[in-house]
Amino acid sequence: MPTPIITVKNLVKKYGNFTAVNGISFEVNPGEIFGLLGPNGAGKSTTLEIIETLREKTSGEIWVNGFSIDIAPEAIKKIIGVQLQTAGFYPSLTLTELIELFVGLYQTAIDPFELLQKVNLTDKANAKFKELSGGQKQRFSIATTLINKPIIVFLDEPTTGLDPQARRNLWDLIMKIRDNGTTVIITTHYMDEAEVLCDRVAIIDSGEIIAIDTPNALIDALVASGFEKVKEVKKANLEDVFIHRTGKAWRED
Ligand code: ADP
């Protein structure tokens, strides 16, 4: 087993008397796409924001690339990329201007054109953020997580609200980021997405991890327990029809 890049031990987060995260432990391996799945209110964002050093924990221990969150939060901040809510971007600045702004904030050096190339947005370099489509906004938001050349990126529901092509384009982008050696932690409500993208997933419910493994192993375990789908599965689904008919080209996504 590789040395984990993130280790979470007995993490607890209480909001007053309410326990949102109830003693969870898990590890993320370097270079994997790790999915945090679970219903709304399960504690996913709380867990992510604590690891991102944006929220205080109640108790527990966390190490990110060997740095303890209690001792070296600043060192952790430098090696992670966090996706901001797209509402946080100044709508009237161009993509190039926004990147230059972030580069200044992070005190790093990166060529805006090269960064936009990574997310296939060079033709929008001089467009204002507000002029982008939903998928383009998400791609740009993922690009901004890469500005400080992080070794881990955190993506919170990056494909919510996108059309099927835009979602698939984002899957390709996220896999490309992983294939370049960056560890990715993602939350999603789309199980088809988790199945395709995630090397491993943890399912969280009511602040506790109820399952953690590769998607395949979790599915196989369910089938081995005697589970059968009520409806016979066809070789394709409606989304396959949609993609087949409308194509998968990059477009106004
Ligand atoms: P998820 O991301 O899985 O939807 P969250 O981590 O956002 O879940 O929230 C977990 C639980 O903690 C929810 O019941 C939510 O209402 C509660 N919660 C989140 N943030 C706060 C807060 N700042 N104060 C009080 N309760 C909160």
mmCIF file of C-alpha atoms and ligand atoms in Angstrom:
data_model
loop_
_atom_site.group_PDB
_atom_site.id
_atom_site.type_symbol
_atom_site.label_atom_id
_atom_site.label_comp_id
_atom_site.label_asym_id
_atom_site.label_seq_id
_atom_site.Cartn_x
_atom_site.Cartn_y
_atom_site.Cartn_z
ATOM 1 C CA MET A 1 0.000 0.000 0.000
ATOM 2 C CA PRO A 2 1.294 3.509 -0.773
ATOM 3 C CA THR A 3 1.731 6.007 2.058
ATOM 4 C CA PRO A 4 -1.575 7.891 2.236
ATOM 5 C CA ILE A 5 -1.540 11.521 1.132
ATOM 6 C CA ILE A 6 -4.429 12.285 3.491
ATOM 7 C CA THR A 7 -5.111 10.519 6.794
ATOM 8 C CA VAL A 8 -8.220 11.334 8.819
ATOM 9 C CA LYS A 9 -8.523 9.741 12.274
ATOM 10 C CA ASN A 10 -11.626 9.865 14.474
ATOM 11 C CA LEU A 11 -12.752 13.220 13.092
ATOM 12 C CA VAL A 12 -15.604 14.774 15.061
ATOM 13 C CA LYS A 13 -17.407 18.043 14.323
ATOM 14 C CA LYS A 14 -20.144 19.344 16.586
ATOM 15 C CA TYR A 15 -22.296 22.378 15.914
ATOM 16 C CA GLY A 16 -23.598 23.104 19.415
ATOM 17 C CA ASN A 17 -25.246 19.889 20.595
ATOM 18 C CA PHE A 18 -25.542 18.519 17.069
ATOM 19 C CA THR A 19 -22.867 16.102 15.878
ATOM 20 C CA ALA A 20 -22.419 16.610 12.125
ATOM 21 C CA VAL A 21 -19.327 14.368 11.791
ATOM 22 C CA ASN A 22 -19.238 11.478 14.218
ATOM 23 C CA GLY A 23 -15.745 10.021 14.477
ATOM 24 C CA ILE A 24 -14.838 9.206 10.885
ATOM 25 C CA SER A 25 -11.501 7.749 9.774
ATOM 26 C CA PHE A 26 -10.249 7.246 6.235
ATOM 27 C CA GLU A 27 -7.177 7.533 4.067
ATOM 28 C CA VAL A 28 -6.717 8.906 0.561
ATOM 29 C CA ASN A 29 -3.930 7.463 -1.596
ATOM 30 C CA PRO A 30 -1.710 9.667 -3.737
ATOM 31 C CA GLY A 31 -2.822 9.914 -7.357
ATOM 32 C CA GLU A 32 -6.351 8.615 -6.867
ATOM 33 C CA ILE A 33 -9.748 10.188 -7.434
ATOM 34 C CA PHE A 34 -11.466 9.707 -4.096
ATOM 35 C CA GLY A 35 -15.230 10.286 -3.908
ATOM 36 C CA LEU A 36 -17.195 11.354 -0.850
ATOM 37 C CA LEU A 37 -20.785 10.276 -1.411
ATOM 38 C CA GLY A 38 -23.835 10.659 0.774
ATOM 39 C CA PRO A 39 -27.220 12.337 1.123
ATOM 40 C CA ASN A 40 -27.565 16.065 1.815
ATOM 41 C CA GLY A 41 -26.612 16.860 5.382
ATOM 42 C CA ALA A 42 -24.431 13.737 5.747
ATOM 43 C CA GLY A 43 -21.358 15.778 6.666
ATOM 44 C CA LYS A 44 -19.406 15.764 3.382
ATOM 45 C CA SER A 45 -18.787 19.511 3.060
ATOM 46 C CA THR A 46 -17.971 19.820 6.754
ATOM 47 C CA THR A 47 -15.362 17.057 6.421
ATOM 48 C CA LEU A 48 -13.856 18.580 3.273
ATOM 49 C CA GLU A 49 -13.724 22.091 4.702
ATOM 50 C CA ILE A 50 -11.960 20.839 7.844
ATOM 51 C CA ILE A 51 -9.322 19.072 5.717
ATOM 52 C CA GLU A 52 -9.019 22.244 3.614
ATOM 53 C CA THR A 53 -8.236 24.134 6.881
ATOM 54 C CA LEU A 54 -11.293 26.345 6.315
ATOM 55 C CA ARG A 55 -13.269 25.044 9.301
ATOM 56 C CA GLU A 56 -12.281 24.109 12.870
ATOM 57 C CA LYS A 57 -12.712 20.505 13.950
ATOM 58 C CA THR A 58 -14.056 19.511 17.364
ATOM 59 C CA SER A 59 -11.622 16.591 17.736
ATOM 60 C CA GLY A 60 -9.640 14.044 15.769
ATOM 61 C CA GLU A 61 -6.422 14.089 13.797
ATOM 62 C CA ILE A 62 -5.681 14.932 10.162
ATOM 63 C CA TRP A 63 -2.456 14.761 8.185
ATOM 64 C CA VAL A 64 -2.104 16.073 4.644
ATOM 65 C CA ASN A 65 1.080 15.033 2.869
ATOM 66 C CA GLY A 66 2.688 14.463 6.261
ATOM 67 C CA PHE A 67 1.642 17.843 7.703
ATOM 68 C CA SER A 68 -0.575 17.792 10.788
ATOM 69 C CA ILE A 69 -3.508 20.161 10.447
ATOM 70 C CA ASP A 70 -2.943 21.270 14.061
ATOM 71 C CA ILE A 71 0.719 22.105 13.555
ATOM 72 C CA ALA A 72 1.120 23.181 9.924
ATOM 73 C CA PRO A 73 -2.165 24.455 8.398
ATOM 74 C CA GLU A 74 -0.271 27.044 6.337
ATOM 75 C CA ALA A 75 1.878 24.335 4.749
ATOM 76 C CA ILE A 76 -1.292 22.413 3.878
ATOM 77 C CA LYS A 77 -2.896 25.498 2.289
ATOM 78 C CA LYS A 78 0.089 25.801 -0.062
ATOM 79 C CA ILE A 79 -0.235 22.304 -1.522
ATOM 80 C CA ILE A 80 -3.995 22.079 -2.003
ATOM 81 C CA GLY A 81 -6.349 23.551 -4.589
ATOM 82 C CA VAL A 82 -9.860 24.391 -3.470
ATOM 83 C CA GLN A 83 -12.755 25.108 -5.811
ATOM 84 C CA LEU A 84 -14.492 28.363 -4.999
ATOM 85 C CA GLN A 85 -18.202 28.800 -5.523
ATOM 86 C CA THR A 86 -18.524 30.278 -9.024
ATOM 87 C CA ALA A 87 -20.502 33.143 -7.455
ATOM 88 C CA GLY A 88 -17.185 34.319 -6.009
ATOM 89 C CA PHE A 89 -15.750 35.397 -9.385
ATOM 90 C CA TYR A 90 -16.029 39.036 -10.420
ATOM 91 C CA PRO A 91 -18.492 38.698 -13.328
ATOM 92 C CA SER A 92 -17.150 41.613 -15.382
ATOM 93 C CA LEU A 93 -13.498 40.602 -15.428
ATOM 94 C CA THR A 94 -12.182 38.515 -18.312
ATOM 95 C CA LEU A 95 -10.834 35.021 -17.657
ATOM 96 C CA THR A 96 -7.282 36.276 -18.174
ATOM 97 C CA GLU A 97 -7.838 39.128 -15.696
ATOM 98 C CA LEU A 98 -9.328 36.752 -13.133
ATOM 99 C CA ILE A 99 -6.361 34.381 -13.433
ATOM 100 C CA GLU A 100 -3.926 37.291 -13.055
ATOM 101 C CA LEU A 101 -5.814 38.350 -9.936
ATOM 102 C CA PHE A 102 -5.491 34.871 -8.391
ATOM 103 C CA VAL A 103 -1.860 34.567 -9.436
ATOM 104 C CA GLY A 104 -1.229 37.791 -7.501
ATOM 105 C CA LEU A 105 -3.090 36.489 -4.458
ATOM 106 C CA TYR A 106 -1.220 33.178 -4.448
ATOM 107 C CA GLN A 107 2.085 34.854 -5.299
ATOM 108 C CA THR A 108 2.787 32.208 -7.881
ATOM 109 C CA ALA A 109 3.789 32.307 -11.536
ATOM 110 C CA ILE A 110 1.603 30.712 -14.161
ATOM 111 C CA ASP A 111 0.832 31.651 -17.753
ATOM 112 C CA PRO A 112 -2.939 32.349 -18.053
ATOM 113 C CA PHE A 113 -2.963 30.980 -21.614
ATOM 114 C CA GLU A 114 -1.367 27.687 -20.542
ATOM 115 C CA LEU A 115 -3.846 27.333 -17.707
ATOM 116 C CA LEU A 116 -6.802 27.999 -20.019
ATOM 117 C CA GLN A 117 -5.371 25.459 -22.448
ATOM 118 C CA LYS A 118 -5.619 22.780 -19.738
ATOM 119 C CA VAL A 119 -9.379 23.307 -19.519
ATOM 120 C CA ASN A 120 -9.959 24.004 -23.213
ATOM 121 C CA LEU A 121 -10.952 27.641 -22.766
ATOM 122 C CA THR A 122 -8.268 29.533 -24.696
ATOM 123 C CA ASP A 123 -10.898 30.883 -27.121
ATOM 124 C CA LYS A 124 -12.604 32.512 -24.112
ATOM 125 C CA ALA A 125 -9.456 34.147 -22.724
ATOM 126 C CA ASN A 126 -10.869 37.627 -23.301
ATOM 127 C CA ALA A 127 -14.494 36.793 -22.509
ATOM 128 C CA LYS A 128 -16.029 37.990 -19.252
ATOM 129 C CA PHE A 129 -16.842 35.336 -16.673
ATOM 130 C CA LYS A 130 -20.561 36.222 -16.828
ATOM 131 C CA GLU A 131 -20.578 35.473 -20.586
ATOM 132 C CA LEU A 132 -19.638 31.795 -20.081
ATOM 133 C CA SER A 133 -22.073 28.870 -20.198
ATOM 134 C CA GLY A 134 -22.571 26.702 -17.093
ATOM 135 C CA GLY A 135 -20.042 24.078 -18.156
ATOM 136 C CA GLN A 136 -17.477 26.685 -19.142
ATOM 137 C CA LYS A 137 -17.877 28.360 -15.739
ATOM 138 C CA GLN A 138 -17.244 25.018 -14.040
ATOM 139 C CA ARG A 139 -14.187 24.341 -16.215
ATOM 140 C CA PHE A 140 -12.843 27.771 -15.382
ATOM 141 C CA SER A 141 -13.495 27.212 -11.695
ATOM 142 C CA ILE A 142 -11.529 23.933 -11.874
ATOM 143 C CA ALA A 143 -8.721 25.780 -13.666
ATOM 144 C CA THR A 144 -8.459 28.206 -10.750
ATOM 145 C CA THR A 145 -7.855 25.286 -8.355
ATOM 146 C CA LEU A 146 -4.678 24.517 -10.354
ATOM 147 C CA ILE A 147 -3.141 28.009 -10.122
ATOM 148 C CA ASN A 148 -0.891 27.241 -7.153
ATOM 149 C CA LYS A 149 0.172 23.896 -8.745
ATOM 150 C CA PRO A 150 -1.405 21.846 -5.958
ATOM 151 C CA ILE A 151 -0.729 18.160 -5.296
ATOM 152 C CA ILE A 152 -4.334 17.660 -4.134
ATOM 153 C CA VAL A 153 -7.494 19.318 -5.476
ATOM 154 C CA PHE A 154 -10.889 19.367 -3.799
ATOM 155 C CA LEU A 155 -13.968 19.529 -6.026
ATOM 156 C CA ASP A 156 -17.360 19.970 -4.336
ATOM 157 C CA GLU A 157 -20.157 18.841 -6.699
ATOM 158 C CA PRO A 158 -18.368 20.144 -9.812
ATOM 159 C CA THR A 159 -20.931 18.818 -12.301
ATOM 160 C CA THR A 160 -24.203 19.723 -10.615
ATOM 161 C CA GLY A 161 -26.671 21.273 -13.047
ATOM 162 C CA LEU A 162 -24.698 20.547 -16.217
ATOM 163 C CA ASP A 163 -25.975 18.847 -19.360
ATOM 164 C CA PRO A 164 -24.688 15.338 -20.230
ATOM 165 C CA GLN A 165 -21.985 16.531 -22.658
ATOM 166 C CA ALA A 166 -20.674 19.113 -20.238
ATOM 167 C CA ARG A 167 -20.563 16.507 -17.455
ATOM 168 C CA ARG A 168 -18.583 14.109 -19.627
ATOM 169 C CA ASN A 169 -16.181 16.825 -20.682
ATOM 170 C CA LEU A 170 -15.605 17.582 -17.019
ATOM 171 C CA TRP A 171 -15.031 13.881 -16.308
ATOM 172 C CA ASP A 172 -12.316 13.882 -18.988
ATOM 173 C CA LEU A 173 -10.787 16.985 -17.448
ATOM 174 C CA ILE A 174 -10.821 15.549 -13.910
ATOM 175 C CA MET A 175 -9.247 12.288 -15.122
ATOM 176 C CA LYS A 176 -6.587 14.305 -16.945
ATOM 177 C CA ILE A 177 -5.775 16.143 -13.712
ATOM 178 C CA ARG A 178 -5.460 12.775 -11.924
ATOM 179 C CA ASP A 179 -3.366 11.330 -14.749
ATOM 180 C CA ASN A 180 -0.970 14.260 -14.375
ATOM 181 C CA GLY A 181 -0.305 13.043 -10.831
ATOM 182 C CA THR A 182 -2.652 15.250 -8.805
ATOM 183 C CA THR A 183 -4.838 13.598 -6.169
ATOM 184 C CA VAL A 184 -8.510 14.533 -6.522
ATOM 185 C CA ILE A 185 -11.182 14.524 -3.821
ATOM 186 C CA ILE A 186 -14.667 14.993 -5.178
ATOM 187 C CA THR A 187 -18.221 15.049 -3.884
ATOM 188 C CA THR A 188 -21.101 14.218 -6.183
ATOM 189 C CA HIS A 189 -24.729 13.149 -6.075
ATOM 190 C CA TYR A 190 -24.416 11.370 -9.425
ATOM 191 C CA MET A 191 -23.649 7.702 -8.869
ATOM 192 C CA ASP A 192 -22.929 7.063 -12.570
ATOM 193 C CA GLU A 193 -20.297 9.780 -12.292
ATOM 194 C CA ALA A 194 -18.757 8.277 -9.149
ATOM 195 C CA GLU A 195 -18.686 4.871 -10.843
ATOM 196 C CA VAL A 196 -16.808 6.174 -13.868
ATOM 197 C CA LEU A 197 -14.523 8.666 -12.154
ATOM 198 C CA CYS A 198 -13.658 7.483 -8.681
ATOM 199 C CA ASP A 199 -10.895 5.004 -7.926
ATOM 200 C CA ARG A 200 -12.405 4.644 -4.444
ATOM 201 C CA VAL A 201 -15.452 6.070 -2.691
ATOM 202 C CA ALA A 202 -16.558 6.550 0.892
ATOM 203 C CA ILE A 203 -20.289 6.649 1.564
ATOM 204 C CA ILE A 204 -21.162 8.925 4.482
ATOM 205 C CA ASP A 205 -24.513 8.920 6.253
ATOM 206 C CA SER A 206 -25.394 10.910 9.373
ATOM 207 C CA GLY A 207 -21.767 11.795 9.979
ATOM 208 C CA GLU A 208 -20.469 8.222 9.757
ATOM 209 C CA ILE A 209 -18.701 6.282 7.008
ATOM 210 C CA ILE A 210 -20.911 3.313 6.198
ATOM 211 C CA ALA A 211 -18.874 1.926 3.277
ATOM 212 C CA ILE A 212 -15.489 2.562 1.702
ATOM 213 C CA ASP A 213 -13.971 0.730 -1.265
ATOM 214 C CA THR A 214 -13.661 0.786 -5.046
ATOM 215 C CA PRO A 215 -17.019 1.230 -6.824
ATOM 216 C CA ASN A 216 -16.579 -2.234 -8.364
ATOM 217 C CA ALA A 217 -15.957 -3.951 -5.024
ATOM 218 C CA LEU A 218 -18.997 -2.242 -3.461
ATOM 219 C CA ILE A 219 -21.217 -3.294 -6.382
ATOM 220 C CA ASP A 220 -19.858 -6.865 -6.333
ATOM 221 C CA ALA A 221 -20.470 -7.105 -2.575
ATOM 222 C CA LEU A 222 -24.074 -5.978 -3.041
ATOM 223 C CA VAL A 223 -24.650 -8.505 -5.833
ATOM 224 C CA ALA A 224 -23.005 -11.268 -3.754
ATOM 225 C CA SER A 225 -25.460 -10.476 -0.946
ATOM 226 C CA GLY A 226 -28.285 -11.593 -3.239
ATOM 227 C CA PHE A 227 -29.404 -8.145 -4.431
ATOM 228 C CA GLU A 228 -31.200 -8.108 -7.765
ATOM 229 C CA LYS A 229 -32.430 -5.150 -9.764
ATOM 230 C CA VAL A 230 -36.214 -5.089 -10.097
ATOM 231 C CA LYS A 231 -36.028 -3.965 -13.706
ATOM 232 C CA GLU A 232 -33.964 -5.850 -16.248
ATOM 233 C CA VAL A 233 -30.981 -3.726 -17.244
ATOM 234 C CA LYS A 234 -30.752 -2.801 -20.920
ATOM 235 C CA LYS A 235 -27.422 -2.516 -22.674
ATOM 236 C CA ALA A 236 -27.871 1.254 -22.941
ATOM 237 C CA ASN A 237 -29.818 3.922 -21.089
ATOM 238 C CA LEU A 238 -31.518 7.168 -22.078
ATOM 239 C CA GLU A 239 -28.347 9.147 -21.416
ATOM 240 C CA ASP A 240 -26.504 6.932 -23.913
ATOM 241 C CA VAL A 241 -29.222 7.749 -26.472
ATOM 242 C CA PHE A 242 -28.874 11.461 -25.732
ATOM 243 C CA ILE A 243 -25.085 11.426 -26.121
ATOM 244 C CA HIS A 244 -25.243 9.204 -29.205
ATOM 245 C CA ARG A 245 -27.748 11.497 -30.917
ATOM 246 C CA THR A 246 -26.276 14.842 -29.941
ATOM 247 C CA GLY A 247 -22.577 13.958 -30.077
ATOM 248 C CA LYS A 248 -19.849 14.573 -27.558
ATOM 249 C CA ALA A 249 -18.037 17.514 -29.107
ATOM 250 C CA TRP A 250 -16.825 20.449 -27.012
ATOM 251 C CA ARG A 251 -19.471 23.091 -27.424
ATOM 252 C CA GLU A 252 -21.427 25.728 -25.513
ATOM 253 C CA ASP A 253 -21.489 23.612 -22.379
HETATM 254 P P1 ADP B 1 -23.307 17.660 3.250
HETATM 255 O O1 ADP B 1 -22.168 18.376 2.650
HETATM 256 O O2 ADP B 1 -23.122 16.178 3.303
HETATM 257 O O3 ADP B 1 -24.631 18.027 2.635
HETATM 258 P P2 ADP B 1 -22.805 19.335 5.549
HETATM 259 O O4 ADP B 1 -21.439 19.016 6.000
HETATM 260 O O5 ADP B 1 -23.017 20.588 4.780
HETATM 261 O O6 ADP B 1 -23.425 18.086 4.799
HETATM 262 O O7 ADP B 1 -23.745 19.422 6.837
HETATM 263 C C1 ADP B 1 -23.822 18.371 7.809
HETATM 264 C C2 ADP B 1 -24.822 18.764 8.887
HETATM 265 O O8 ADP B 1 -24.276 19.844 9.655
HETATM 266 C C3 ADP B 1 -26.153 19.245 8.344
HETATM 267 O O9 ADP B 1 -27.178 18.778 9.206
HETATM 268 C C4 ADP B 1 -26.035 20.751 8.407
HETATM 269 O O10 ADP B 1 -27.303 21.353 8.592
HETATM 270 C C5 ADP B 1 -25.170 20.946 9.636
HETATM 271 N N1 ADP B 1 -24.350 22.178 9.531
HETATM 272 C C6 ADP B 1 -23.459 22.482 8.559
HETATM 273 N N2 ADP B 1 -22.867 23.666 8.797
HETATM 274 C C7 ADP B 1 -23.391 24.125 9.949
HETATM 275 C C8 ADP B 1 -23.189 25.309 10.731
HETATM 276 N N3 ADP B 1 -22.303 26.255 10.376
HETATM 277 N N4 ADP B 1 -23.905 25.435 11.878
HETATM 278 C C9 ADP B 1 -24.784 24.488 12.246
HETATM 279 N N5 ADP B 1 -25.018 23.352 11.575
HETATM 280 C C10 ADP B 1 -24.351 23.167 10.438
#
